[in-house]
């Protein structure tokens, strides 16, 4: 049947109309990696640069002497970051997609689009006897880490999210947000409660992270700030060391392996502030953390590393300037954007991550890598 050119034009206009509903149908292509065979990894380290699009990576690369640890990754893909109710995702829906394989509404913490709790990769890892950890440069209750251990209807419910962490099976965590645990409206002291359940928890007031001693026979928590940690440029100095400590700790726990989520949280905040220097310093530190994890994985040989972002922030661009050796930044927005997001993989199972796929596929691929889903 021949299509009418007028019908085609109408369809095209409808497709381009800015007011059309932005709910997209999730692609249901067969997983193109089904035929790939690989040795399953024992450990997974998922590294999320919040708001880290290609331009953030590019700016960090050139401002770091044209060198990034990311260049060591041979398997690179792209993901579609949109959420269930918007072309532009927030960090909660973005992290829920990675953590649970569910597209959900912006603001949702570990719930599917219908509001039901979605089981996360971290919870699956715990059920399989693996050790689990979180290291972030935001509060530990912030949207990105929260989506791995909490199930709440809104990302702003920080004290509820802290409550979820206190009863989760997380073995090791480093991040801000102390006040959501020990200065709460309900007057519970979750730090005391967690210490009663086998945690040793210290904080930035008692001791600098770089001097803290870690008891490998207990669970470990460290609060780096009352609320949000400082930017790197203002003196935050725990992140790279905390990643190393997390690897030392988690790899010592048992022979079942571990799941570690590391977030460079503030690349996003530099984007919201339209501050190129902020983005670059956060990006370069995140890449240093990537270097630490790569060194571990190369030695260990059983660790799959995935590096990606939830979305891009700022519509960040590098424009031509008067000299070739400077970044002339530009921003199209102080919000998130809908651009495709790169995914980098290294280690056993890395082959699964080439291609162009939904953000939810990262959960599916991690599951497949660990053998949680038989396909
Ligand atoms: Mg985040
Ligand atoms: Zn943001």
XYZ file of C-alpha atoms and ligand atoms in Angstrom:
377
model
C 0.000 0.000 0.000
C 1.274 3.436 -0.930
C 1.421 5.941 1.927
C -0.222 9.286 1.350
C 2.355 12.103 1.417
C -0.119 14.231 3.393
C -0.569 11.500 5.997
C 3.207 11.202 6.184
C 3.514 14.972 6.688
C 0.873 14.903 9.435
C 2.664 12.051 11.157
C 5.941 13.922 10.885
C 4.361 17.079 12.345
C 2.894 15.050 15.176
C 6.277 13.486 15.806
C 7.975 16.877 15.922
C 5.299 18.680 17.899
C 6.835 19.796 21.185
C 3.633 19.173 23.162
C 3.284 15.519 22.279
C 3.419 13.185 25.289
C 7.024 12.316 26.007
C 6.343 8.817 27.279
C 8.400 6.638 24.995
C 7.960 2.968 24.403
C 10.935 1.103 25.761
C 12.821 -0.736 23.038
C 12.215 -4.478 23.204
C 14.853 -5.598 20.762
C 16.278 -9.016 21.497
C 19.424 -8.655 23.572
C 22.080 -8.604 20.817
C 24.637 -10.021 23.209
C 22.795 -13.323 23.797
C 25.328 -15.234 21.758
C 28.350 -13.748 23.523
C 30.180 -16.211 25.724
C 32.469 -15.025 28.477
C 33.951 -16.028 31.806
C 31.638 -14.698 34.530
C 33.192 -12.073 36.802
C 33.267 -12.613 40.551
C 32.966 -8.915 41.392
C 31.255 -5.909 39.838
C 32.214 -2.275 40.372
C 29.618 0.095 38.906
C 30.994 3.636 38.665
C 28.518 6.438 38.006
C 29.673 9.936 37.100
C 26.516 11.886 37.833
C 25.826 14.267 34.945
C 28.878 12.997 33.037
C 28.205 13.301 29.322
C 30.774 13.120 26.554
C 31.670 16.795 26.907
C 32.400 16.437 30.624
C 34.716 13.541 29.763
C 36.303 15.515 26.904
C 36.931 18.581 29.067
C 38.475 16.424 31.793
C 40.642 14.657 29.200
C 42.122 17.791 27.652
C 42.508 19.636 30.949
C 44.332 16.600 32.348
C 47.119 16.717 29.759
C 45.198 14.649 27.171
C 45.168 11.597 29.425
C 42.399 9.736 31.242
C 42.263 6.259 32.749
C 39.020 5.868 30.793
C 41.168 5.427 27.675
C 42.080 1.941 28.924
C 38.523 0.692 28.353
C 38.109 -1.222 25.085
C 34.362 -1.885 25.216
C 32.161 1.188 24.888
C 28.413 1.546 24.410
C 25.693 4.166 24.634
C 22.516 4.212 26.698
C 19.171 5.955 26.411
C 18.647 7.786 29.678
C 14.979 8.873 29.537
C 12.671 8.065 32.442
C 9.160 6.580 32.425
C 7.472 9.983 32.534
C 9.947 12.349 30.893
C 12.504 12.541 28.099
C 14.792 14.170 30.657
C 15.615 11.878 33.555
C 16.616 12.874 37.039
C 19.226 11.006 39.059
C 16.634 8.984 40.967
C 14.957 7.500 37.896
C 18.376 7.114 36.268
C 19.865 5.181 39.168
C 16.712 3.101 39.638
C 17.085 1.998 36.009
C 20.669 0.822 36.611
C 19.906 -0.662 40.024
C 16.608 -2.408 39.224
C 16.178 -2.552 35.459
C 12.973 -0.519 35.682
C 12.179 2.757 33.956
C 10.435 4.823 36.596
C 9.184 8.351 37.261
C 11.549 11.163 38.144
C 12.120 11.287 41.886
C 11.405 7.597 42.555
C 13.910 5.760 44.749
C 14.008 2.047 43.921
C 10.324 1.880 42.931
C 8.923 0.952 39.536
C 6.663 3.324 37.586
C 3.655 1.901 39.412
C 5.189 2.650 42.819
C 6.104 -0.939 43.677
C 9.519 -1.681 45.245
C 11.922 -3.018 42.624
C 14.566 -5.502 43.707
C 18.037 -4.073 43.144
C 21.286 -5.601 41.950
C 22.775 -4.790 45.355
C 19.978 -6.710 47.095
C 20.427 -9.628 44.689
C 24.156 -9.598 45.396
C 23.478 -9.700 49.145
C 21.046 -12.582 48.689
C 23.772 -14.442 46.794
C 26.160 -13.996 49.720
C 28.268 -11.314 48.067
C 29.599 -8.308 49.996
C 28.312 -4.861 49.059
C 29.608 -1.312 49.287
C 28.892 2.306 48.375
C 31.365 5.206 48.038
C 30.029 8.624 46.980
C 30.908 12.325 47.006
C 27.350 13.344 47.979
C 25.343 12.355 51.029
C 24.939 8.591 51.198
C 21.155 9.205 51.157
C 21.327 11.183 47.887
C 19.288 9.876 44.958
C 21.992 7.913 43.151
C 23.264 5.719 46.017
C 19.783 5.518 47.608
C 18.332 3.712 44.581
C 20.570 0.718 45.300
C 19.365 0.069 48.879
C 16.169 2.122 49.479
C 12.585 2.046 48.251
C 10.877 5.413 48.744
C 8.354 7.375 46.695
C 10.416 10.576 46.671
C 14.128 11.375 46.707
C 13.557 14.195 49.202
C 12.640 11.755 51.995
C 16.207 11.724 53.308
C 15.431 10.473 56.827
C 13.324 7.592 55.482
C 16.104 6.749 53.034
C 18.604 6.757 55.927
C 16.264 4.354 57.740
C 16.354 2.074 54.696
C 20.169 2.082 54.725
C 20.184 1.205 58.422
C 18.247 -2.018 57.758
C 19.877 -2.842 54.420
C 22.602 -5.416 54.021
C 25.231 -2.878 52.882
C 28.592 -3.838 54.402
C 30.707 -0.756 53.654
C 29.762 2.843 52.962
C 31.480 6.230 52.716
C 29.599 9.474 52.036
C 27.951 12.512 53.610
C 24.559 12.872 55.266
C 25.339 12.199 58.935
C 22.509 14.448 60.119
C 19.862 12.215 58.511
C 21.015 9.462 60.861
C 21.631 11.231 64.171
C 19.627 14.486 64.125
C 16.253 13.236 63.021
C 12.695 14.451 63.533
C 11.801 11.084 65.082
C 14.822 11.408 67.437
C 16.064 7.912 66.618
C 19.841 7.635 66.399
C 20.422 5.318 63.468
C 24.184 5.398 63.977
C 23.759 3.894 67.431
C 21.254 1.385 66.028
C 23.660 0.338 63.283
C 26.556 0.062 65.728
C 24.348 -2.315 67.693
C 24.065 -4.423 64.542
C 27.761 -4.890 63.854
C 28.841 -1.599 62.273
C 31.820 0.516 63.215
C 30.862 4.051 62.150
C 33.090 7.101 62.336
C 32.937 10.559 60.809
C 34.739 13.669 59.595
C 34.588 15.300 63.034
C 36.346 12.424 64.849
C 39.034 11.551 62.332
C 40.147 12.342 58.809
C 39.190 9.491 56.476
C 42.788 9.046 55.426
C 43.721 8.213 59.057
C 40.785 5.972 59.861
C 41.547 2.344 60.646
C 39.151 -0.219 59.261
C 38.224 -3.388 61.145
C 37.729 -5.982 58.406
C 35.721 -8.159 60.812
C 32.972 -5.552 61.261
C 30.751 -3.639 58.884
C 32.146 -0.196 58.084
C 30.587 3.246 57.733
C 32.137 6.696 57.525
C 30.309 10.037 57.258
C 32.271 12.617 55.308
C 29.896 15.520 56.073
C 26.786 16.429 58.033
C 24.925 16.932 54.756
C 26.749 17.334 51.430
C 30.553 16.963 51.171
C 32.646 19.855 49.834
C 33.622 20.111 46.184
C 37.053 18.696 45.373
C 38.342 22.235 44.740
C 37.407 23.264 48.293
C 39.346 20.512 50.016
C 37.413 17.232 49.781
C 40.141 14.611 49.841
C 38.669 11.238 50.836
C 37.210 9.923 47.590
C 40.088 8.120 45.861
C 41.378 6.639 49.143
C 37.855 5.509 50.057
C 37.582 3.655 46.747
C 40.868 1.865 47.519
C 39.695 1.061 51.065
C 36.385 -0.271 49.761
C 38.223 -2.630 47.387
C 40.576 -3.806 50.159
C 37.691 -4.355 52.549
C 35.202 -5.997 50.173
C 37.747 -8.330 48.571
C 38.718 -9.589 52.035
C 35.210 -10.530 53.178
C 34.454 -13.909 51.603
C 34.970 -15.879 48.418
C 31.535 -15.084 46.952
C 32.626 -11.763 45.460
C 31.292 -8.249 45.867
C 29.199 -5.487 44.339
C 30.524 -1.945 44.780
C 28.831 1.230 43.536
C 31.049 4.317 43.319
C 29.612 7.705 42.418
C 31.369 10.894 41.364
C 28.301 12.800 42.510
C 29.355 16.391 41.949
C 30.164 16.386 38.218
C 26.404 17.022 38.011
C 26.563 19.924 40.446
C 29.215 21.640 38.338
C 26.830 21.279 35.397
C 23.900 22.762 37.326
C 26.162 25.662 38.345
C 27.288 26.089 34.695
C 30.798 26.047 36.165
C 33.297 24.419 33.832
C 36.165 24.425 36.367
C 33.900 22.646 38.895
C 33.020 19.979 36.304
C 36.652 19.475 35.305
C 38.077 19.095 38.832
C 35.316 16.627 39.745
C 35.784 14.743 36.464
C 39.551 14.413 36.912
C 39.158 13.126 40.473
C 36.516 10.623 39.288
C 39.010 9.416 36.686
C 41.629 8.973 39.425
C 39.134 6.755 41.242
C 38.665 4.836 37.974
C 42.447 4.345 37.912
C 42.431 2.816 41.396
C 39.635 0.418 40.443
C 41.370 -0.483 37.155
C 44.593 -1.308 39.012
C 42.651 -3.598 41.338
C 40.764 -5.268 38.464
C 43.906 -5.887 36.413
C 45.571 -7.626 39.354
C 42.450 -9.473 40.422
C 41.329 -10.613 36.954
C 37.803 -11.424 38.167
C 36.331 -7.936 38.405
C 34.013 -6.320 35.867
C 34.071 -2.501 35.923
C 31.282 -0.477 34.338
C 31.632 3.306 34.100
C 28.666 5.393 32.988
C 26.480 8.369 33.882
C 22.798 8.700 34.670
C 22.407 11.677 32.273
C 24.249 14.757 31.044
C 23.913 18.059 32.894
C 24.159 21.558 31.482
C 24.080 20.949 27.739
C 27.798 21.458 28.178
C 29.785 22.312 25.040
C 33.390 23.109 24.198
C 33.483 26.028 21.812
C 36.352 27.441 19.763
C 38.339 30.068 21.649
C 41.252 32.303 20.806
C 43.817 29.599 21.601
C 43.738 25.866 21.000
C 44.847 24.902 24.485
C 41.940 26.308 26.449
C 38.411 25.142 27.115
C 35.867 27.737 26.084
C 32.818 26.303 27.771
C 29.204 26.966 26.939
C 25.989 25.707 28.458
C 22.516 25.458 26.966
C 20.733 24.918 30.290
C 21.314 24.597 34.028
C 19.266 21.390 34.018
C 19.757 17.831 32.761
C 19.634 17.012 29.056
C 18.418 13.987 27.063
C 21.595 13.194 25.113
C 22.804 9.579 24.785
C 25.253 8.574 27.518
C 28.487 6.576 27.131
C 29.102 3.267 28.925
C 32.627 1.886 29.410
C 33.330 -1.716 30.461
C 36.505 -3.526 31.505
C 37.058 -7.073 32.694
C 35.213 -10.399 32.386
C 31.846 -9.787 30.694
C 32.959 -6.483 29.168
C 31.780 -7.671 25.715
C 28.154 -7.369 26.879
C 28.343 -3.586 27.033
C 28.988 -2.631 23.397
C 26.005 -1.258 21.469
C 23.161 1.196 21.924
C 20.562 0.241 24.497
C 18.167 1.400 27.211
C 19.646 2.474 30.566
C 17.716 -0.456 32.086
C 19.837 -2.856 30.013
C 22.801 -2.077 32.286
C 20.953 -3.905 35.072
C 20.157 -6.794 32.712
C 23.775 -7.041 31.562
C 25.127 -6.978 35.142
C 22.662 -9.739 36.028
C 23.705 -11.766 33.042
C 27.373 -11.236 33.848
C 26.911 -12.487 37.407
C 24.757 -15.402 36.261
C 21.676 -14.177 38.171
C 19.639 -14.414 34.967
C 19.970 -17.491 32.852
C 19.477 -16.756 29.203
Mg 23.897 11.553 42.064
Zn 21.403 16.938 38.582
